[in-house]
mmCIF file of N, CA and C in Angstrom:
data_model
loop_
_atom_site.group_PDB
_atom_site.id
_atom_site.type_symbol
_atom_site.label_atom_id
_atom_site.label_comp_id
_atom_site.label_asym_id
_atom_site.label_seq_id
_atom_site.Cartn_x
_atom_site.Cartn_y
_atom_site.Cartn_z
ATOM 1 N N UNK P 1 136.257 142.058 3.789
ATOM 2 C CA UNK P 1 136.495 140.629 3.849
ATOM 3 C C UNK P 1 137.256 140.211 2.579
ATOM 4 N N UNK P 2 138.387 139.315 3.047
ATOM 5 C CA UNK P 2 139.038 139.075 1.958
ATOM 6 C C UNK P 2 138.509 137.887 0.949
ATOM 7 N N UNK P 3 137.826 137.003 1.386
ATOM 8 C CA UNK P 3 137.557 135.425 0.965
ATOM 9 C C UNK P 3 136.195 135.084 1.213
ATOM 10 N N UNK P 4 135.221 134.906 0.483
ATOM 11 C CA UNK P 4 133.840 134.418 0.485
ATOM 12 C C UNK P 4 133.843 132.996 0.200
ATOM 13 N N UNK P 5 133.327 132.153 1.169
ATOM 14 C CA UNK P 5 133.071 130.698 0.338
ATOM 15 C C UNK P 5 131.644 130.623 0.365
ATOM 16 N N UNK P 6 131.246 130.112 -1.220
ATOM 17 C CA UNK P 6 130.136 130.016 -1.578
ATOM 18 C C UNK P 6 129.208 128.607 -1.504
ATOM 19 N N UNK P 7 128.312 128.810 -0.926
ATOM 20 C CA UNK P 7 127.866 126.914 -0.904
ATOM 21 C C UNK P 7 126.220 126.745 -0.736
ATOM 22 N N UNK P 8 125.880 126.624 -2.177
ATOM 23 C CA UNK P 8 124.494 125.721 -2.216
ATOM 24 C C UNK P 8 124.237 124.416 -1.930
ATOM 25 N N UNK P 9 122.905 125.142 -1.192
ATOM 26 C CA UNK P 9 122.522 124.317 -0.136
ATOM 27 C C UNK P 9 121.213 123.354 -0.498
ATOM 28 N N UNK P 10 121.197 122.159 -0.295
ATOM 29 C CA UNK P 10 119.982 121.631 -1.898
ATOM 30 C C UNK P 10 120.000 120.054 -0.671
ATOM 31 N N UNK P 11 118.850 120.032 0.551
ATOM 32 C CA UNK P 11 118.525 119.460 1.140
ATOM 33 C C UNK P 11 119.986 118.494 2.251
ATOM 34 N N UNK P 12 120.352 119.006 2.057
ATOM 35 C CA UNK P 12 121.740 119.160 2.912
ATOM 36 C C UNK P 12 121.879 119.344 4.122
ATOM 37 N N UNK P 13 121.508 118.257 5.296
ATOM 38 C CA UNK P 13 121.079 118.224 6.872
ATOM 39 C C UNK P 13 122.500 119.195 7.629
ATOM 40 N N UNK P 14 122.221 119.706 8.661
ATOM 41 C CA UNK P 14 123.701 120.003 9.674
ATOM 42 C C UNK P 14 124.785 119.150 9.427
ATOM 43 N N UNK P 15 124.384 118.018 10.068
ATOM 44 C CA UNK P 15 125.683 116.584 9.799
ATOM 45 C C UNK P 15 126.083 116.307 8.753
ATOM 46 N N UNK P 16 125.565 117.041 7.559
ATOM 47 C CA UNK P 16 126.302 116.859 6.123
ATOM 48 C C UNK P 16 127.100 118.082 6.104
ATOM 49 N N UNK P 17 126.959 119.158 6.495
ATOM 50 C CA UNK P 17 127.512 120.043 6.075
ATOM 51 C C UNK P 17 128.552 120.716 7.386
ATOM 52 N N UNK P 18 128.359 119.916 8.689
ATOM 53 C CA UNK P 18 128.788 120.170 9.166
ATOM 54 C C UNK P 18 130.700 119.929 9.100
ATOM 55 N N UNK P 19 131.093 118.963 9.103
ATOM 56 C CA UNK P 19 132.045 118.860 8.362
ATOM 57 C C UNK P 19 132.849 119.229 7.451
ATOM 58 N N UNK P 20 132.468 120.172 6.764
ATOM 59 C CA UNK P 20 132.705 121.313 5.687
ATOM 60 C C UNK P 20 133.392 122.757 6.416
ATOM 61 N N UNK P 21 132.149 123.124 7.289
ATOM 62 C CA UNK P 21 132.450 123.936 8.126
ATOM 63 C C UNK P 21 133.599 123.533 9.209
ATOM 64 N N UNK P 22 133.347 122.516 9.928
ATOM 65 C CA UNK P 22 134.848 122.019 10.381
ATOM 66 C C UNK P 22 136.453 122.206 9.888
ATOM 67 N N UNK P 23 136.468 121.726 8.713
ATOM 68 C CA UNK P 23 137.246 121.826 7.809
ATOM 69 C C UNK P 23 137.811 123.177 7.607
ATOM 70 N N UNK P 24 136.976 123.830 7.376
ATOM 71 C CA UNK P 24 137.373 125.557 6.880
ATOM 72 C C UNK P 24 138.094 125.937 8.598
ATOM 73 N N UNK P 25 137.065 125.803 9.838
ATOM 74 C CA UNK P 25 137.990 125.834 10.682
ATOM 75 C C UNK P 25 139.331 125.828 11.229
ATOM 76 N N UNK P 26 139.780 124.466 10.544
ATOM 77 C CA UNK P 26 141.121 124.046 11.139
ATOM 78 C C UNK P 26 141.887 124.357 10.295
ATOM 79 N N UNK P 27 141.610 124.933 9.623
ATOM 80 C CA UNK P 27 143.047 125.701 8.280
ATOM 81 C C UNK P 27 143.651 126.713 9.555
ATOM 82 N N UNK P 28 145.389 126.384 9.121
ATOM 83 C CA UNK P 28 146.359 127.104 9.468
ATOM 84 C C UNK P 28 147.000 128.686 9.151
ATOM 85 N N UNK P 29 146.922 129.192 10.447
ATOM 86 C CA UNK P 29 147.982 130.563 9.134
ATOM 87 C C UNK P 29 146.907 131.034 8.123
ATOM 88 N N UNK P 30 145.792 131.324 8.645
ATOM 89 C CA UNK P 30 144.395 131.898 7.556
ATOM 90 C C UNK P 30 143.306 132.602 8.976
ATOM 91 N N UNK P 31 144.063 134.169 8.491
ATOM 92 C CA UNK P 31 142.773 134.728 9.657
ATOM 93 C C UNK P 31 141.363 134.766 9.610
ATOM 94 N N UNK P 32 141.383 134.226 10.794
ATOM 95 C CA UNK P 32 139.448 134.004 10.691
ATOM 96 C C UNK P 32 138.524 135.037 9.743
ATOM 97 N N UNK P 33 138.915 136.252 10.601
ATOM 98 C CA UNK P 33 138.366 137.525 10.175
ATOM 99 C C UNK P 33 138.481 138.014 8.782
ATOM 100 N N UNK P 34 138.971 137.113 8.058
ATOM 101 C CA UNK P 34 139.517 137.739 6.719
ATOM 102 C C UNK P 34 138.356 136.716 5.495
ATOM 103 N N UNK P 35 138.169 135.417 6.340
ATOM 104 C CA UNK P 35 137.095 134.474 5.842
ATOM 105 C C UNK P 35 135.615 134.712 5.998
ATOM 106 N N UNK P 36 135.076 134.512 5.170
ATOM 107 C CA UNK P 36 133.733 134.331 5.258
ATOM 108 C C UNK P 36 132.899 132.912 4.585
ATOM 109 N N UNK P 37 131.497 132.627 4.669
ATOM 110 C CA UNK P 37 130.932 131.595 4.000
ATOM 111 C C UNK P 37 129.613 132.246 4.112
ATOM 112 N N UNK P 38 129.170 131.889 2.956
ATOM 113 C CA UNK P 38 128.048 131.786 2.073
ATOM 114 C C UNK P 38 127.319 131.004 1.980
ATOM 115 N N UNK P 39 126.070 130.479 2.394
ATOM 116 C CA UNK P 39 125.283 129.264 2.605
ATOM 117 C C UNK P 39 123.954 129.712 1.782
ATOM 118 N N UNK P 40 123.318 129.477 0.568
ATOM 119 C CA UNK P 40 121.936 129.886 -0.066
ATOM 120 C C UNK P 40 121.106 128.387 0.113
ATOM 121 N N UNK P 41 120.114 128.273 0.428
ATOM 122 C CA UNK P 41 119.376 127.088 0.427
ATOM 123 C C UNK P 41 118.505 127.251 -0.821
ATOM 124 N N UNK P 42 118.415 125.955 -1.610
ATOM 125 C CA UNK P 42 117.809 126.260 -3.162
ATOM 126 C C UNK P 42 116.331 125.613 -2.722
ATOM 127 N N UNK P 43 115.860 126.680 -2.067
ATOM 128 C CA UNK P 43 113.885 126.338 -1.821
ATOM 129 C C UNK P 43 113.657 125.073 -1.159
ATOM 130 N N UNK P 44 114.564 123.933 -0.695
ATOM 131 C CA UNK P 44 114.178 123.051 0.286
ATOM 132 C C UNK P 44 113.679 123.412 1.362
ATOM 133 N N UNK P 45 113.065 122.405 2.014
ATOM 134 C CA UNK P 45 112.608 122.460 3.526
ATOM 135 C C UNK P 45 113.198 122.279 4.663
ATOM 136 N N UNK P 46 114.612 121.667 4.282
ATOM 137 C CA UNK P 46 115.791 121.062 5.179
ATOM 138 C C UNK P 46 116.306 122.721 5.669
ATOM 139 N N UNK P 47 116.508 123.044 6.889
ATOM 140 C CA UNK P 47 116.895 124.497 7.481
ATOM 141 C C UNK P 47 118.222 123.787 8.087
ATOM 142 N N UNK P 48 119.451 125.056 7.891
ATOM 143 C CA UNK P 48 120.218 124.416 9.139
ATOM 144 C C UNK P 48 120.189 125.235 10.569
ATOM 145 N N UNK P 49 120.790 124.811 11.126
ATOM 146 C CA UNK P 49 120.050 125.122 12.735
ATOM 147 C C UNK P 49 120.790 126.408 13.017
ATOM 148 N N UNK P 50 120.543 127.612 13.826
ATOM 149 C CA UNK P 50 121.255 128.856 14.136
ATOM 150 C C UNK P 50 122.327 127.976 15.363
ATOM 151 N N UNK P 51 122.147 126.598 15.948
ATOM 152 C CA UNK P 51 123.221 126.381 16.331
ATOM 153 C C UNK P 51 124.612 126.003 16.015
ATOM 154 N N UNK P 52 124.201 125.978 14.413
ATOM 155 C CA UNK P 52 125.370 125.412 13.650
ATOM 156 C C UNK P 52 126.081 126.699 13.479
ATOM 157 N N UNK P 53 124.878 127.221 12.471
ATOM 158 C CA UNK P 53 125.418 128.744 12.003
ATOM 159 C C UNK P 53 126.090 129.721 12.888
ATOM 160 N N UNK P 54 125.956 129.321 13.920
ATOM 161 C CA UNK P 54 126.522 130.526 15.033
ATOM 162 C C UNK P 54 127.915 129.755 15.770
ATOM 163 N N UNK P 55 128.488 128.377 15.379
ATOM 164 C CA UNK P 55 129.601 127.982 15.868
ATOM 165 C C UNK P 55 130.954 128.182 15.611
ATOM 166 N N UNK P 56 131.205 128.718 14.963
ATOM 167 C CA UNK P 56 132.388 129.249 14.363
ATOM 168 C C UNK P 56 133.028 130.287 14.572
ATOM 169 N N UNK P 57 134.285 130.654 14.187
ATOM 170 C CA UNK P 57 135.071 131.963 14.605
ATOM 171 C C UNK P 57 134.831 132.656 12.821
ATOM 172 N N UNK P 58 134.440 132.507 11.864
ATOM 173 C CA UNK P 58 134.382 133.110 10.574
ATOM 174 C C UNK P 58 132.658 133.490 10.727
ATOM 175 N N UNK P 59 132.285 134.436 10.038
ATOM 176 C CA UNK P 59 131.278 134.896 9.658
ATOM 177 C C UNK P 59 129.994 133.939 8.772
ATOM 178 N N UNK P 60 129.172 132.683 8.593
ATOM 179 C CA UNK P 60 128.386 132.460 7.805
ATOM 180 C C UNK P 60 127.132 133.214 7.950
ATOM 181 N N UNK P 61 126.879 133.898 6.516
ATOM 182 C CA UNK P 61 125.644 134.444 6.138
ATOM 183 C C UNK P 61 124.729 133.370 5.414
ATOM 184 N N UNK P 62 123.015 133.174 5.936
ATOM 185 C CA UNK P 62 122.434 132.049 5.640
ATOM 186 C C UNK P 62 121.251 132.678 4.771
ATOM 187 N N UNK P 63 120.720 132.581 3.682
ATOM 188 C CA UNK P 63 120.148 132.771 2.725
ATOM 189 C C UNK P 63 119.018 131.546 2.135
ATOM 190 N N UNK P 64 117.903 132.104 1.943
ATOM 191 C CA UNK P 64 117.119 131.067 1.472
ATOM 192 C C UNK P 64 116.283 131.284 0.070
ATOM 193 N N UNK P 65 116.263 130.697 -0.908
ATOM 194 C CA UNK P 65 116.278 131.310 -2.125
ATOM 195 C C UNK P 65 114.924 130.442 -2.649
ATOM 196 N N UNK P 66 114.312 130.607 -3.496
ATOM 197 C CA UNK P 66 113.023 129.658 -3.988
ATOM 198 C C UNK P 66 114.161 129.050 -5.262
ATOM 199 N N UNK P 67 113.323 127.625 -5.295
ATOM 200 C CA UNK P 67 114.218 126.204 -6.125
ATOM 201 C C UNK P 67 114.154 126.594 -6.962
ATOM 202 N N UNK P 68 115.282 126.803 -7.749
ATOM 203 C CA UNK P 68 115.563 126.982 -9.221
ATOM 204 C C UNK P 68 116.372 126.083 -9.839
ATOM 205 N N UNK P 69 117.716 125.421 -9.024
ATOM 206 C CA UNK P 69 118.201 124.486 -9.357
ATOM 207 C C UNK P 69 119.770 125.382 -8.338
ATOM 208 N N UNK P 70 120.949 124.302 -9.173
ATOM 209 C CA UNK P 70 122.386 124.699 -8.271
ATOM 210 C C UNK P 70 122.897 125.848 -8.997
ATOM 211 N N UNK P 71 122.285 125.707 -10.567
ATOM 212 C CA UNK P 71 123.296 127.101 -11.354
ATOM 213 C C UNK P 71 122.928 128.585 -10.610
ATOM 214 N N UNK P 72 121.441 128.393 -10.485
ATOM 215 C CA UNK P 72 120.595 129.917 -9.756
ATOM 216 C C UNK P 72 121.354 130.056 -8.462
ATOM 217 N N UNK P 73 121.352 128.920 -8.029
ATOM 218 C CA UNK P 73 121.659 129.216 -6.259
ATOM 219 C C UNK P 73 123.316 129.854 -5.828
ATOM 220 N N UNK P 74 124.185 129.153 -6.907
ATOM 221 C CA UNK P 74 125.405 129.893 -7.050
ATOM 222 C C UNK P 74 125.571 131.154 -7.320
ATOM 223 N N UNK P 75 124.478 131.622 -8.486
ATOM 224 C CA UNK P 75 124.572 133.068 -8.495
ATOM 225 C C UNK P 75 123.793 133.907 -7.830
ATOM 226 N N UNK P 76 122.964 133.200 -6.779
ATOM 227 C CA UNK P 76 122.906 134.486 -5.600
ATOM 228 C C UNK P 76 123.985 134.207 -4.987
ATOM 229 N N UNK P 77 124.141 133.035 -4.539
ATOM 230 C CA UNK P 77 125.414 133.483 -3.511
ATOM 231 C C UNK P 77 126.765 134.496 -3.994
ATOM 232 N N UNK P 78 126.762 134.390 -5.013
ATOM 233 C CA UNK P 78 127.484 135.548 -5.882
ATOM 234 C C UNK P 78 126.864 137.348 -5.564
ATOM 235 N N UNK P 79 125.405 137.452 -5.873
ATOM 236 C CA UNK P 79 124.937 138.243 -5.546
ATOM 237 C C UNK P 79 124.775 139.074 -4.057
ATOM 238 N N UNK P 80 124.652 137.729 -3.469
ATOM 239 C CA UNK P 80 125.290 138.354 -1.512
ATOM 240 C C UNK P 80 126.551 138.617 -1.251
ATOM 241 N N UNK P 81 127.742 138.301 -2.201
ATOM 242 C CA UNK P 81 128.892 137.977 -1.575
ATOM 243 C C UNK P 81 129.415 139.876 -1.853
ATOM 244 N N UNK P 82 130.551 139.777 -1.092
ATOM 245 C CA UNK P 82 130.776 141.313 -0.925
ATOM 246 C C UNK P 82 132.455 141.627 -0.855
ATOM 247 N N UNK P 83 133.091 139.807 -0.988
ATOM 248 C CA UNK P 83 134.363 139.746 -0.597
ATOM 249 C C UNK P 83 135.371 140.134 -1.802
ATOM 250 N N UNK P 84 136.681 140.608 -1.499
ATOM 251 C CA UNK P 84 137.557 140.628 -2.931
ATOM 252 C C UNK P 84 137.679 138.981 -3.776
ATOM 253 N N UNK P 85 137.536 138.012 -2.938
ATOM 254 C CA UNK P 85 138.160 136.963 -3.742
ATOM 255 C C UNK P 85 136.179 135.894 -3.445
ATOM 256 N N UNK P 86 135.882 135.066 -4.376
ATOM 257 C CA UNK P 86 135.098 133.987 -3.732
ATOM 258 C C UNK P 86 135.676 132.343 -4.671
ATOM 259 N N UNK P 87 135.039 131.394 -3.918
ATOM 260 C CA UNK P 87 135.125 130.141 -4.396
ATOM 261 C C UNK P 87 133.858 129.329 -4.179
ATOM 262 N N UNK P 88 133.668 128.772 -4.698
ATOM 263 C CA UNK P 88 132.638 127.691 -4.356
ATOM 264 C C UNK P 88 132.982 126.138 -3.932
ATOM 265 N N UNK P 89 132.133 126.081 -3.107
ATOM 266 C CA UNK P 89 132.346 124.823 -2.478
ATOM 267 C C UNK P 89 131.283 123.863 -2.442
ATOM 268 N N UNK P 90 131.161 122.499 -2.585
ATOM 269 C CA UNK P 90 129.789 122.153 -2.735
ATOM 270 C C UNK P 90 129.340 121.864 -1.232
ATOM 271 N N UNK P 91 128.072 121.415 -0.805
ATOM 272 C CA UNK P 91 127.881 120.896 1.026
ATOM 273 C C UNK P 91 128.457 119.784 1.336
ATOM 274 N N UNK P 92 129.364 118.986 0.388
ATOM 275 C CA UNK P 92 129.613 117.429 1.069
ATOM 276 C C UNK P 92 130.910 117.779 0.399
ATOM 277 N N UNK P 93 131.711 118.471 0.424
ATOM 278 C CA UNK P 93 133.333 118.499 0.367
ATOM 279 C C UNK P 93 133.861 118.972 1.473
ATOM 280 N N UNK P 94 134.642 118.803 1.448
ATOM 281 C CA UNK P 94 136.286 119.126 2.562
ATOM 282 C C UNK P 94 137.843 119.713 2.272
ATOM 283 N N UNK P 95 137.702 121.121 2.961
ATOM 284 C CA UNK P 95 138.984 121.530 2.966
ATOM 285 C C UNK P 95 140.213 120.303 3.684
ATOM 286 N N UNK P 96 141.297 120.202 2.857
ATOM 287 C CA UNK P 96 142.421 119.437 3.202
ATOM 288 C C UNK P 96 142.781 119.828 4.852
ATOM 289 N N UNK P 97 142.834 118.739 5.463
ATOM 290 C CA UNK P 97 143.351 119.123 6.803
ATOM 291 C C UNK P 97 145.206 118.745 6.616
ATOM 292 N N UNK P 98 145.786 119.623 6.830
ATOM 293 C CA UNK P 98 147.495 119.580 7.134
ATOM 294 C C UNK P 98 147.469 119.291 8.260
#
């Protein structure tokens, strides 16, 4: 995998984050298969649903970590990630739609 996106997850419903995932979707000229995402939940109770997680043409791996805060939760998702390149993204941003 070429591209990991990294994103702690810190009580962050579907409908917040769904949109995010949308976003990464509709990028142009970027093979699916080459993307991935990274989702760690930092010890909340908020789950997102395997119907979310399973909607997409890219790979999200879902991770649940005990609360440490956002610095910890970034570096597992660092620790799961397996890709040549990663970025982080927070749950309430948006890739630019062209």
């Amino acid at each position: 995998m070429r591209l990991q996106i990294l994103i702690p997850q810190y009580k962050e419903t579907d409908e917040i984050i769904k949109p995010l995932l949308d976003s990464i979707a509709l990028q142009q000229n970027v093979p699916m298969n080459e993307i991935g995402v990274i989702i760690c939940n930092d010890g909340t109770d908020v789950y997102l649903t395997d119907k979310l997680l399973n909607a997409y043409p890219f790979s999200i791996e879902y991770h649940k970590e005990p609360h440490r805060g956002v610095s910890a939760t970034r570096n597992a998702c660092l620790d799961y990630s397996t890709a040549d390149y990663v970025m982080f993204c927070d749950a309430d941003d948006m890739f630019c739609n062209v």
